[in-house]
């Protein structure tokens, strides 16, 4: 199942030939292309159905490559890279000449990170260049955390799928903009705000969902097919009941400590007590409830601290307004 050396070489060949490779990272599976090949990068947008103005993350094999890919690396970026790479932290910096505008959605900044996954790192080493990779799902949908999710969702549209097993982190990277005077979090993710603040030694603002212009922050992203309804934990069971009486097939997401009473739902997921396990399982159980035919998922958000901040962010986006028509 897990990629072998021959698979890595094959995948590197596909990238060199301008193809698309789905690759495992510690966060979610990515849909990768040679970052320096504008045609290959454009294909990513086609396959995902993602608007071309929405920038991608460039994945690098190690932090030493930073200066080749970005201009003017500030000391703060070096500090964060040294502390958190390889790992689920993406830094937004000034675009270097190697990065085509196709990869940045036309922006003069570029998002870069070094992923912490042995298969991703082996591919990046074999390939030698940068790999642009958004999550390997259709635009707006739930991100894949296993190779099977990728195959189910993208099928033949991807030239090669590298299997690296289930993703350990399970939610996307934290994106930090380090182009300004003070760093700011553009998207909460696998590296917690608290861990960043400890290194930076100052508090970081987390954007409200309305003020941010990155696609991961738009209404209805990371969304299952089922409509997601968020309520306070005390209201979970009554909301599920109400939805069921209204004729819906309800998936209910229960907090770890909730009592085992009979619940008015077609499918019930009890979230794990540890936030690490919750993040790891989040997208899998949203998919699972879709597969069980639920058309409504009733859930509540966890406390917004540690990984709970990223989990709450994804649930709120999943519950965001859907495009109509
Ligand atoms: P994805 O990999 O599809 O989960 O999304 C990549 C995320 O990185 C998106 O939210 C992008 O908007 C964000 N991103 C990539 N490049 C930039 C950039 N130059 N400035 C701000 N955000 C970026
Ligand atoms: Mg995505």
mmCIF file of C-alpha atoms and ligand atoms in Angstrom:
data_model
loop_
_atom_site.group_PDB
_atom_site.id
_atom_site.type_symbol
_atom_site.label_atom_id
_atom_site.label_comp_id
_atom_site.label_asym_id
_atom_site.label_seq_id
_atom_site.Cartn_x
_atom_site.Cartn_y
_atom_site.Cartn_z
ATOM 1 C CA UNK A 1 0.000 0.000 0.000
ATOM 2 C CA UNK A 2 2.551 2.610 1.119
ATOM 3 C CA UNK A 3 4.646 4.043 -1.723
ATOM 4 C CA UNK A 4 7.900 2.245 -2.540
ATOM 5 C CA UNK A 5 11.087 3.712 -4.033
ATOM 6 C CA UNK A 6 9.954 2.713 -7.521
ATOM 7 C CA UNK A 7 6.680 4.604 -6.979
ATOM 8 C CA UNK A 8 8.574 7.700 -5.862
ATOM 9 C CA UNK A 9 10.719 7.581 -9.004
ATOM 10 C CA UNK A 10 7.681 7.096 -11.177
ATOM 11 C CA UNK A 11 5.922 10.030 -9.495
ATOM 12 C CA UNK A 12 8.980 12.271 -9.973
ATOM 13 C CA UNK A 13 8.948 11.294 -13.671
ATOM 14 C CA UNK A 14 5.264 12.222 -13.937
ATOM 15 C CA UNK A 15 6.029 15.650 -12.426
ATOM 16 C CA UNK A 16 8.953 16.159 -14.844
ATOM 17 C CA UNK A 17 6.667 15.287 -17.759
ATOM 18 C CA UNK A 18 4.179 17.960 -16.692
ATOM 19 C CA UNK A 19 1.711 15.539 -15.063
ATOM 20 C CA UNK A 20 -0.216 15.671 -11.804
ATOM 21 C CA UNK A 21 0.678 13.524 -8.787
ATOM 22 C CA UNK A 22 -1.466 13.172 -5.677
ATOM 23 C CA UNK A 23 0.887 13.061 -2.715
ATOM 24 C CA UNK A 24 0.472 12.411 0.987
ATOM 25 C CA UNK A 25 1.501 15.104 3.440
ATOM 26 C CA UNK A 26 1.080 15.199 7.206
ATOM 27 C CA UNK A 27 -1.878 17.615 6.807
ATOM 28 C CA UNK A 28 -4.018 16.328 3.888
ATOM 29 C CA UNK A 29 -3.318 14.800 0.453
ATOM 30 C CA UNK A 30 -2.124 17.331 -2.116
ATOM 31 C CA UNK A 31 -2.583 17.510 -5.882
ATOM 32 C CA UNK A 32 0.966 18.244 -7.007
ATOM 33 C CA UNK A 33 2.546 19.697 -10.138
ATOM 34 C CA UNK A 34 5.978 21.050 -11.055
ATOM 35 C CA UNK A 35 5.774 24.576 -9.605
ATOM 36 C CA UNK A 36 7.856 25.921 -12.511
ATOM 37 C CA UNK A 37 5.647 24.487 -15.255
ATOM 38 C CA UNK A 38 2.783 26.942 -15.882
ATOM 39 C CA UNK A 39 0.819 24.443 -18.009
ATOM 40 C CA UNK A 40 0.982 21.756 -15.321
ATOM 41 C CA UNK A 41 0.032 24.299 -12.660
ATOM 42 C CA UNK A 42 -2.945 25.412 -14.772
ATOM 43 C CA UNK A 43 -4.140 21.816 -14.978
ATOM 44 C CA UNK A 44 -4.404 21.726 -11.170
ATOM 45 C CA UNK A 45 -6.988 24.511 -11.346
ATOM 46 C CA UNK A 46 -8.924 22.685 -14.089
ATOM 47 C CA UNK A 47 -8.992 19.381 -12.229
ATOM 48 C CA UNK A 48 -10.061 20.990 -8.955
ATOM 49 C CA UNK A 49 -12.489 23.412 -10.569
ATOM 50 C CA UNK A 50 -10.665 26.084 -8.602
ATOM 51 C CA UNK A 51 -10.729 29.706 -9.799
ATOM 52 C CA UNK A 52 -7.238 30.534 -11.174
ATOM 53 C CA UNK A 53 -6.996 33.639 -8.993
ATOM 54 C CA UNK A 54 -6.707 31.450 -5.891
ATOM 55 C CA UNK A 55 -3.025 30.931 -5.026
ATOM 56 C CA UNK A 56 -1.366 27.577 -4.326
ATOM 57 C CA UNK A 57 1.233 26.477 -1.790
ATOM 58 C CA UNK A 58 4.712 25.625 -3.104
ATOM 59 C CA UNK A 59 6.162 22.585 -1.303
ATOM 60 C CA UNK A 60 9.933 22.447 -0.890
ATOM 61 C CA UNK A 61 12.191 19.567 0.134
ATOM 62 C CA UNK A 62 14.053 21.543 2.777
ATOM 63 C CA UNK A 63 14.333 24.974 4.352
ATOM 64 C CA UNK A 64 17.704 25.587 2.657
ATOM 65 C CA UNK A 65 15.811 26.069 -0.613
ATOM 66 C CA UNK A 66 13.883 29.066 0.730
ATOM 67 C CA UNK A 67 16.182 31.688 -0.786
ATOM 68 C CA UNK A 68 15.851 30.152 -4.255
ATOM 69 C CA UNK A 69 12.080 30.492 -4.184
ATOM 70 C CA UNK A 70 11.371 33.732 -2.339
ATOM 71 C CA UNK A 71 12.879 37.224 -2.241
ATOM 72 C CA UNK A 72 13.941 38.994 0.936
ATOM 73 C CA UNK A 73 13.414 36.351 3.607
ATOM 74 C CA UNK A 74 12.855 38.325 6.859
ATOM 75 C CA UNK A 75 14.424 37.060 10.113
ATOM 76 C CA UNK A 76 10.966 36.175 11.472
ATOM 77 C CA UNK A 77 10.395 33.802 8.555
ATOM 78 C CA UNK A 78 13.746 32.125 9.163
ATOM 79 C CA UNK A 79 12.927 31.742 12.833
ATOM 80 C CA UNK A 80 9.548 30.137 12.108
ATOM 81 C CA UNK A 81 10.970 27.913 9.361
ATOM 82 C CA UNK A 82 13.759 26.732 11.640
ATOM 83 C CA UNK A 83 11.361 25.967 14.443
ATOM 84 C CA UNK A 84 8.441 24.411 12.530
ATOM 85 C CA UNK A 85 9.770 22.882 9.280
ATOM 86 C CA UNK A 86 9.278 20.234 8.216
ATOM 87 C CA UNK A 87 5.742 20.744 9.486
ATOM 88 C CA UNK A 88 2.223 22.096 8.975
ATOM 89 C CA UNK A 89 3.194 25.776 8.754
ATOM 90 C CA UNK A 90 2.949 27.748 5.495
ATOM 91 C CA UNK A 91 4.746 31.067 5.179
ATOM 92 C CA UNK A 92 3.588 33.776 2.792
ATOM 93 C CA UNK A 93 6.618 35.679 1.495
ATOM 94 C CA UNK A 94 7.662 37.782 -1.516
ATOM 95 C CA UNK A 95 7.591 35.776 -4.743
ATOM 96 C CA UNK A 96 10.964 34.726 -6.122
ATOM 97 C CA UNK A 97 11.679 34.564 -9.862
ATOM 98 C CA UNK A 98 11.343 30.785 -10.025
ATOM 99 C CA UNK A 99 7.689 30.998 -9.084
ATOM 100 C CA UNK A 100 5.344 31.560 -12.042
ATOM 101 C CA UNK A 101 2.359 33.857 -11.541
ATOM 102 C CA UNK A 102 0.087 30.887 -12.362
ATOM 103 C CA UNK A 103 1.052 29.385 -8.994
ATOM 104 C CA UNK A 104 0.370 32.563 -7.020
ATOM 105 C CA UNK A 105 -2.918 33.532 -8.636
ATOM 106 C CA UNK A 106 -1.132 36.578 -10.042
ATOM 107 C CA UNK A 107 0.112 37.753 -6.623
ATOM 108 C CA UNK A 108 3.612 39.038 -5.936
ATOM 109 C CA UNK A 109 3.666 36.898 -2.793
ATOM 110 C CA UNK A 110 4.074 33.143 -2.585
ATOM 111 C CA UNK A 111 3.064 30.587 0.037
ATOM 112 C CA UNK A 112 5.755 27.987 0.827
ATOM 113 C CA UNK A 113 6.232 25.105 3.219
ATOM 114 C CA UNK A 114 8.288 21.967 3.858
ATOM 115 C CA UNK A 115 5.885 19.087 4.567
ATOM 116 C CA UNK A 116 6.601 16.580 7.323
ATOM 117 C CA UNK A 117 5.851 13.311 5.586
ATOM 118 C CA UNK A 118 8.462 10.761 4.499
ATOM 119 C CA UNK A 119 6.755 10.065 1.145
ATOM 120 C CA UNK A 120 6.349 13.771 0.328
ATOM 121 C CA UNK A 121 9.958 14.463 1.310
ATOM 122 C CA UNK A 122 11.212 11.511 -0.753
ATOM 123 C CA UNK A 123 9.264 12.775 -3.770
ATOM 124 C CA UNK A 124 10.550 16.332 -3.320
ATOM 125 C CA UNK A 125 14.129 15.022 -3.041
ATOM 126 C CA UNK A 126 13.778 12.796 -6.132
ATOM 127 C CA UNK A 127 12.142 15.576 -8.135
ATOM 128 C CA UNK A 128 14.529 18.275 -6.964
ATOM 129 C CA UNK A 129 12.277 21.295 -7.590
ATOM 130 C CA UNK A 130 9.252 22.826 -5.928
ATOM 131 C CA UNK A 131 5.837 21.174 -6.096
ATOM 132 C CA UNK A 132 2.686 23.308 -6.031
ATOM 133 C CA UNK A 133 -0.048 21.378 -4.333
ATOM 134 C CA UNK A 134 -3.467 22.411 -3.091
ATOM 135 C CA UNK A 135 -5.584 19.792 -1.393
ATOM 136 C CA UNK A 136 -6.483 16.944 -3.792
ATOM 137 C CA UNK A 137 -10.251 17.526 -3.843
ATOM 138 C CA UNK A 138 -12.757 19.438 -5.948
ATOM 139 C CA UNK A 139 -12.872 23.124 -5.025
ATOM 140 C CA UNK A 140 -14.890 23.749 -1.862
ATOM 141 C CA UNK A 141 -15.202 20.081 -0.880
ATOM 142 C CA UNK A 142 -13.779 18.153 2.075
ATOM 143 C CA UNK A 143 -10.011 17.595 1.863
ATOM 144 C CA UNK A 144 -8.783 13.999 1.398
ATOM 145 C CA UNK A 145 -6.861 12.386 4.239
ATOM 146 C CA UNK A 146 -6.312 8.970 2.618
ATOM 147 C CA UNK A 147 -5.239 7.853 -0.871
ATOM 148 C CA UNK A 148 -8.664 6.230 -1.295
ATOM 149 C CA UNK A 149 -10.385 9.574 -0.725
ATOM 150 C CA UNK A 150 -8.277 10.997 -3.578
ATOM 151 C CA UNK A 151 -9.102 8.116 -5.913
ATOM 152 C CA UNK A 152 -12.805 8.362 -5.117
ATOM 153 C CA UNK A 153 -12.874 12.082 -5.685
ATOM 154 C CA UNK A 154 -10.489 12.681 -8.589
ATOM 155 C CA UNK A 155 -10.255 9.273 -10.286
ATOM 156 C CA UNK A 156 -8.488 9.441 -13.648
ATOM 157 C CA UNK A 157 -8.044 13.190 -13.530
ATOM 158 C CA UNK A 158 -4.808 12.634 -11.611
ATOM 159 C CA UNK A 159 -1.919 10.855 -13.378
ATOM 160 C CA UNK A 160 -0.509 9.062 -10.344
ATOM 161 C CA UNK A 161 -1.519 8.634 -6.693
ATOM 162 C CA UNK A 162 1.222 8.100 -4.113
ATOM 163 C CA UNK A 163 -0.137 6.303 -1.068
ATOM 164 C CA UNK A 164 1.378 7.356 2.237
ATOM 165 C CA UNK A 165 -1.323 6.030 4.545
ATOM 166 C CA UNK A 166 -3.751 8.219 6.517
ATOM 167 C CA UNK A 167 -2.593 11.784 7.245
ATOM 168 C CA UNK A 168 -1.366 12.283 10.809
ATOM 169 C CA UNK A 169 -2.509 15.902 11.317
ATOM 170 C CA UNK A 170 -5.715 15.788 9.276
ATOM 171 C CA UNK A 171 -6.331 19.531 8.830
ATOM 172 C CA UNK A 172 -4.458 21.905 6.524
ATOM 173 C CA UNK A 173 -1.382 23.908 7.449
ATOM 174 C CA UNK A 174 -1.480 27.141 9.413
ATOM 175 C CA UNK A 175 -0.795 30.003 6.984
ATOM 176 C CA UNK A 176 1.226 32.923 8.370
ATOM 177 C CA UNK A 177 1.818 36.079 6.354
ATOM 178 C CA UNK A 178 5.336 37.309 7.072
ATOM 179 C CA UNK A 179 5.468 39.999 4.388
ATOM 180 C CA UNK A 180 4.357 42.828 6.705
ATOM 181 C CA UNK A 181 5.834 44.369 9.840
ATOM 182 C CA UNK A 182 4.050 41.947 12.123
ATOM 183 C CA UNK A 183 3.222 38.368 11.155
ATOM 184 C CA UNK A 184 -0.446 37.472 10.965
ATOM 185 C CA UNK A 185 -2.372 34.219 10.743
ATOM 186 C CA UNK A 186 -4.312 33.952 7.466
ATOM 187 C CA UNK A 187 -5.678 30.460 8.188
ATOM 188 C CA UNK A 188 -5.498 28.482 11.434
ATOM 189 C CA UNK A 189 -4.194 24.939 10.964
ATOM 190 C CA UNK A 190 -1.880 22.216 12.194
ATOM 191 C CA UNK A 191 0.539 24.510 14.063
ATOM 192 C CA UNK A 192 -1.333 26.162 16.903
ATOM 193 C CA UNK A 193 -1.508 29.875 17.492
ATOM 194 C CA UNK A 194 -0.126 29.238 20.979
ATOM 195 C CA UNK A 195 2.977 27.488 19.585
ATOM 196 C CA UNK A 196 3.602 30.370 17.158
ATOM 197 C CA UNK A 197 3.165 32.965 19.899
ATOM 198 C CA UNK A 198 5.622 31.152 22.102
ATOM 199 C CA UNK A 199 8.292 31.396 19.405
ATOM 200 C CA UNK A 200 7.426 34.933 18.292
ATOM 201 C CA UNK A 201 6.946 36.148 21.867
ATOM 202 C CA UNK A 202 3.942 38.295 21.001
ATOM 203 C CA UNK A 203 0.206 37.718 20.529
ATOM 204 C CA UNK A 204 -1.095 36.950 17.031
ATOM 205 C CA UNK A 205 -4.414 38.094 15.665
ATOM 206 C CA UNK A 206 -6.666 35.476 14.120
ATOM 207 C CA UNK A 207 -8.812 36.896 11.353
ATOM 208 C CA UNK A 208 -12.567 36.840 11.524
ATOM 209 C CA UNK A 209 -13.984 34.779 8.684
ATOM 210 C CA UNK A 210 -15.402 37.806 6.917
ATOM 211 C CA UNK A 211 -12.186 39.838 6.687
ATOM 212 C CA UNK A 212 -10.037 37.282 4.936
ATOM 213 C CA UNK A 213 -9.593 36.932 1.222
ATOM 214 C CA UNK A 214 -7.994 33.509 0.925
ATOM 215 C CA UNK A 215 -10.189 30.817 -0.623
ATOM 216 C CA UNK A 216 -9.939 28.503 2.341
ATOM 217 C CA UNK A 217 -11.724 31.247 4.261
ATOM 218 C CA UNK A 218 -14.640 31.853 1.919
ATOM 219 C CA UNK A 219 -18.099 30.706 2.918
ATOM 220 C CA UNK A 220 -18.729 27.024 2.269
ATOM 221 C CA UNK A 221 -15.301 25.509 1.917
ATOM 222 C CA UNK A 222 -14.149 22.178 3.345
ATOM 223 C CA UNK A 223 -17.805 21.175 2.941
ATOM 224 C CA UNK A 224 -19.396 17.713 2.727
ATOM 225 C CA UNK A 225 -22.426 17.202 0.463
ATOM 226 C CA UNK A 226 -24.712 17.277 3.479
ATOM 227 C CA UNK A 227 -25.677 20.681 4.841
ATOM 228 C CA UNK A 228 -23.802 21.399 8.073
ATOM 229 C CA UNK A 229 -25.798 22.999 10.902
ATOM 230 C CA UNK A 230 -23.861 24.274 13.922
ATOM 231 C CA UNK A 231 -25.552 24.689 17.305
ATOM 232 C CA UNK A 232 -24.449 25.008 20.924
ATOM 233 C CA UNK A 233 -23.605 21.617 22.483
ATOM 234 C CA UNK A 234 -26.741 21.705 24.691
ATOM 235 C CA UNK A 235 -28.909 22.065 21.582
ATOM 236 C CA UNK A 236 -27.451 19.184 19.561
ATOM 237 C CA UNK A 237 -30.021 16.518 20.352
ATOM 238 C CA UNK A 238 -33.051 18.803 20.053
ATOM 239 C CA UNK A 239 -31.794 20.203 16.717
ATOM 240 C CA UNK A 240 -31.242 16.671 15.392
ATOM 241 C CA UNK A 241 -34.761 15.781 16.521
ATOM 242 C CA UNK A 242 -36.214 18.850 14.817
ATOM 243 C CA UNK A 243 -34.367 18.108 11.562
ATOM 244 C CA UNK A 244 -35.497 14.511 11.619
ATOM 245 C CA UNK A 245 -39.101 15.515 12.146
ATOM 246 C CA UNK A 246 -38.697 17.837 9.152
ATOM 247 C CA UNK A 247 -37.892 14.744 7.087
ATOM 248 C CA UNK A 248 -34.114 14.952 6.943
ATOM 249 C CA UNK A 249 -31.625 12.128 7.130
ATOM 250 C CA UNK A 250 -29.548 13.448 10.011
ATOM 251 C CA UNK A 251 -25.911 12.845 10.896
ATOM 252 C CA UNK A 252 -25.144 13.920 14.455
ATOM 253 C CA UNK A 253 -21.665 14.836 15.685
ATOM 254 C CA UNK A 254 -21.548 14.430 19.451
ATOM 255 C CA UNK A 255 -18.922 15.850 21.814
ATOM 256 C CA UNK A 256 -16.814 13.226 23.622
ATOM 257 C CA UNK A 257 -18.442 13.636 27.038
ATOM 258 C CA UNK A 258 -22.077 13.609 25.956
ATOM 259 C CA UNK A 259 -24.357 10.949 27.462
ATOM 260 C CA UNK A 260 -25.177 7.787 25.540
ATOM 261 C CA UNK A 261 -28.914 8.460 25.389
ATOM 262 C CA UNK A 262 -30.881 7.319 22.361
ATOM 263 C CA UNK A 263 -30.256 9.945 19.702
ATOM 264 C CA UNK A 264 -32.652 10.976 16.953
ATOM 265 C CA UNK A 265 -30.248 10.540 14.038
ATOM 266 C CA UNK A 266 -29.516 8.120 11.198
ATOM 267 C CA UNK A 267 -25.823 8.186 11.904
ATOM 268 C CA UNK A 268 -23.911 9.319 14.954
ATOM 269 C CA UNK A 269 -20.250 10.207 15.254
ATOM 270 C CA UNK A 270 -18.756 10.709 18.674
ATOM 271 C CA UNK A 271 -15.671 12.916 18.378
ATOM 272 C CA UNK A 272 -12.507 11.784 20.140
ATOM 273 C CA UNK A 273 -11.538 13.473 23.406
ATOM 274 C CA UNK A 274 -8.095 14.498 22.212
ATOM 275 C CA UNK A 275 -7.925 17.441 19.807
ATOM 276 C CA UNK A 276 -5.114 15.716 17.920
ATOM 277 C CA UNK A 277 -7.378 12.731 17.237
ATOM 278 C CA UNK A 278 -10.316 14.994 16.454
ATOM 279 C CA UNK A 279 -8.334 16.933 13.808
ATOM 280 C CA UNK A 280 -7.012 13.682 12.343
ATOM 281 C CA UNK A 281 -10.505 12.219 12.039
ATOM 282 C CA UNK A 282 -12.535 15.328 11.124
ATOM 283 C CA UNK A 283 -12.630 15.074 7.314
ATOM 284 C CA UNK A 284 -12.972 11.299 7.429
ATOM 285 C CA UNK A 285 -16.136 11.439 9.497
ATOM 286 C CA UNK A 286 -17.680 14.227 7.404
ATOM 287 C CA UNK A 287 -17.126 11.943 4.377
ATOM 288 C CA UNK A 288 -18.521 9.009 6.297
ATOM 289 C CA UNK A 289 -21.759 10.858 7.106
ATOM 290 C CA UNK A 290 -22.084 11.773 3.418
ATOM 291 C CA UNK A 291 -21.615 8.137 2.488
ATOM 292 C CA UNK A 292 -24.312 7.114 4.920
ATOM 293 C CA UNK A 293 -26.663 9.317 2.925
ATOM 294 C CA UNK A 294 -27.144 12.073 5.524
ATOM 295 C CA UNK A 295 -28.405 15.305 4.012
ATOM 296 C CA UNK A 296 -27.934 17.312 7.215
ATOM 297 C CA UNK A 297 -25.046 17.142 9.689
ATOM 298 C CA UNK A 298 -25.700 18.656 13.118
ATOM 299 C CA UNK A 299 -22.569 19.550 15.085
ATOM 300 C CA UNK A 300 -21.092 22.057 17.515
ATOM 301 C CA UNK A 301 -17.638 23.638 17.444
ATOM 302 C CA UNK A 302 -14.982 22.789 20.045
ATOM 303 C CA UNK A 303 -13.294 25.423 22.229
ATOM 304 C CA UNK A 304 -11.157 27.587 19.955
ATOM 305 C CA UNK A 305 -7.783 26.931 21.522
ATOM 306 C CA UNK A 306 -4.940 24.713 20.368
ATOM 307 C CA UNK A 307 -6.035 22.571 17.401
ATOM 308 C CA UNK A 308 -9.638 23.406 18.344
ATOM 309 C CA UNK A 309 -9.163 26.746 16.547
ATOM 310 C CA UNK A 310 -8.512 25.018 13.200
ATOM 311 C CA UNK A 311 -11.283 22.449 13.746
ATOM 312 C CA UNK A 312 -13.818 25.177 14.600
ATOM 313 C CA UNK A 313 -12.674 27.168 11.555
ATOM 314 C CA UNK A 314 -13.237 24.205 9.206
ATOM 315 C CA UNK A 315 -16.648 23.411 10.710
ATOM 316 C CA UNK A 316 -17.740 27.044 10.369
ATOM 317 C CA UNK A 317 -16.580 27.092 6.729
ATOM 318 C CA UNK A 318 -18.335 23.798 6.083
ATOM 319 C CA UNK A 319 -21.513 25.369 7.481
ATOM 320 C CA UNK A 320 -21.086 28.536 5.389
ATOM 321 C CA UNK A 321 -23.582 29.582 2.742
ATOM 322 C CA UNK A 322 -23.542 27.377 -0.383
ATOM 323 C CA UNK A 323 -23.363 28.879 -3.832
ATOM 324 C CA UNK A 324 -26.802 28.782 -5.426
ATOM 325 C CA UNK A 325 -27.745 27.778 -8.960
HETATM 326 P P1 LIG B 1 -5.233 24.601 -0.162
HETATM 327 O O1 LIG B 1 -3.834 24.123 -0.327
HETATM 328 O O2 LIG B 1 -6.112 24.393 -1.339
HETATM 329 O O3 LIG B 1 -5.875 24.112 1.093
HETATM 330 O O4 LIG B 1 -5.162 26.158 -0.016
HETATM 331 C C1 LIG B 1 -3.965 26.898 -0.014
HETATM 332 C C2 LIG B 1 -4.161 28.098 0.803
HETATM 333 O O5 LIG B 1 -3.009 28.946 0.752
HETATM 334 C C3 LIG B 1 -5.307 28.943 0.287
HETATM 335 O O6 LIG B 1 -6.112 29.341 1.369
HETATM 336 C C4 LIG B 1 -4.595 30.098 -0.354
HETATM 337 O O7 LIG B 1 -5.358 31.250 -0.460
HETATM 338 C C5 LIG B 1 -3.403 30.262 0.545
HETATM 339 N N1 LIG B 1 -2.349 31.010 -0.143
HETATM 340 C C6 LIG B 1 -1.529 30.547 -1.079
HETATM 341 N N2 LIG B 1 -0.717 31.521 -1.540
HETATM 342 C C7 LIG B 1 -1.033 32.642 -0.862
HETATM 343 C C8 LIG B 1 -0.560 33.983 -0.895
HETATM 344 N N3 LIG B 1 0.412 34.367 -1.713
HETATM 345 N N4 LIG B 1 -1.132 34.860 -0.063
HETATM 346 C C9 LIG B 1 -2.129 34.484 0.766
HETATM 347 N N5 LIG B 1 -2.614 33.233 0.838
HETATM 348 C C10 LIG B 1 -2.087 32.309 0.039
HETATM 349 MG MG1 LIG B 2 -8.148 22.997 -0.110
#
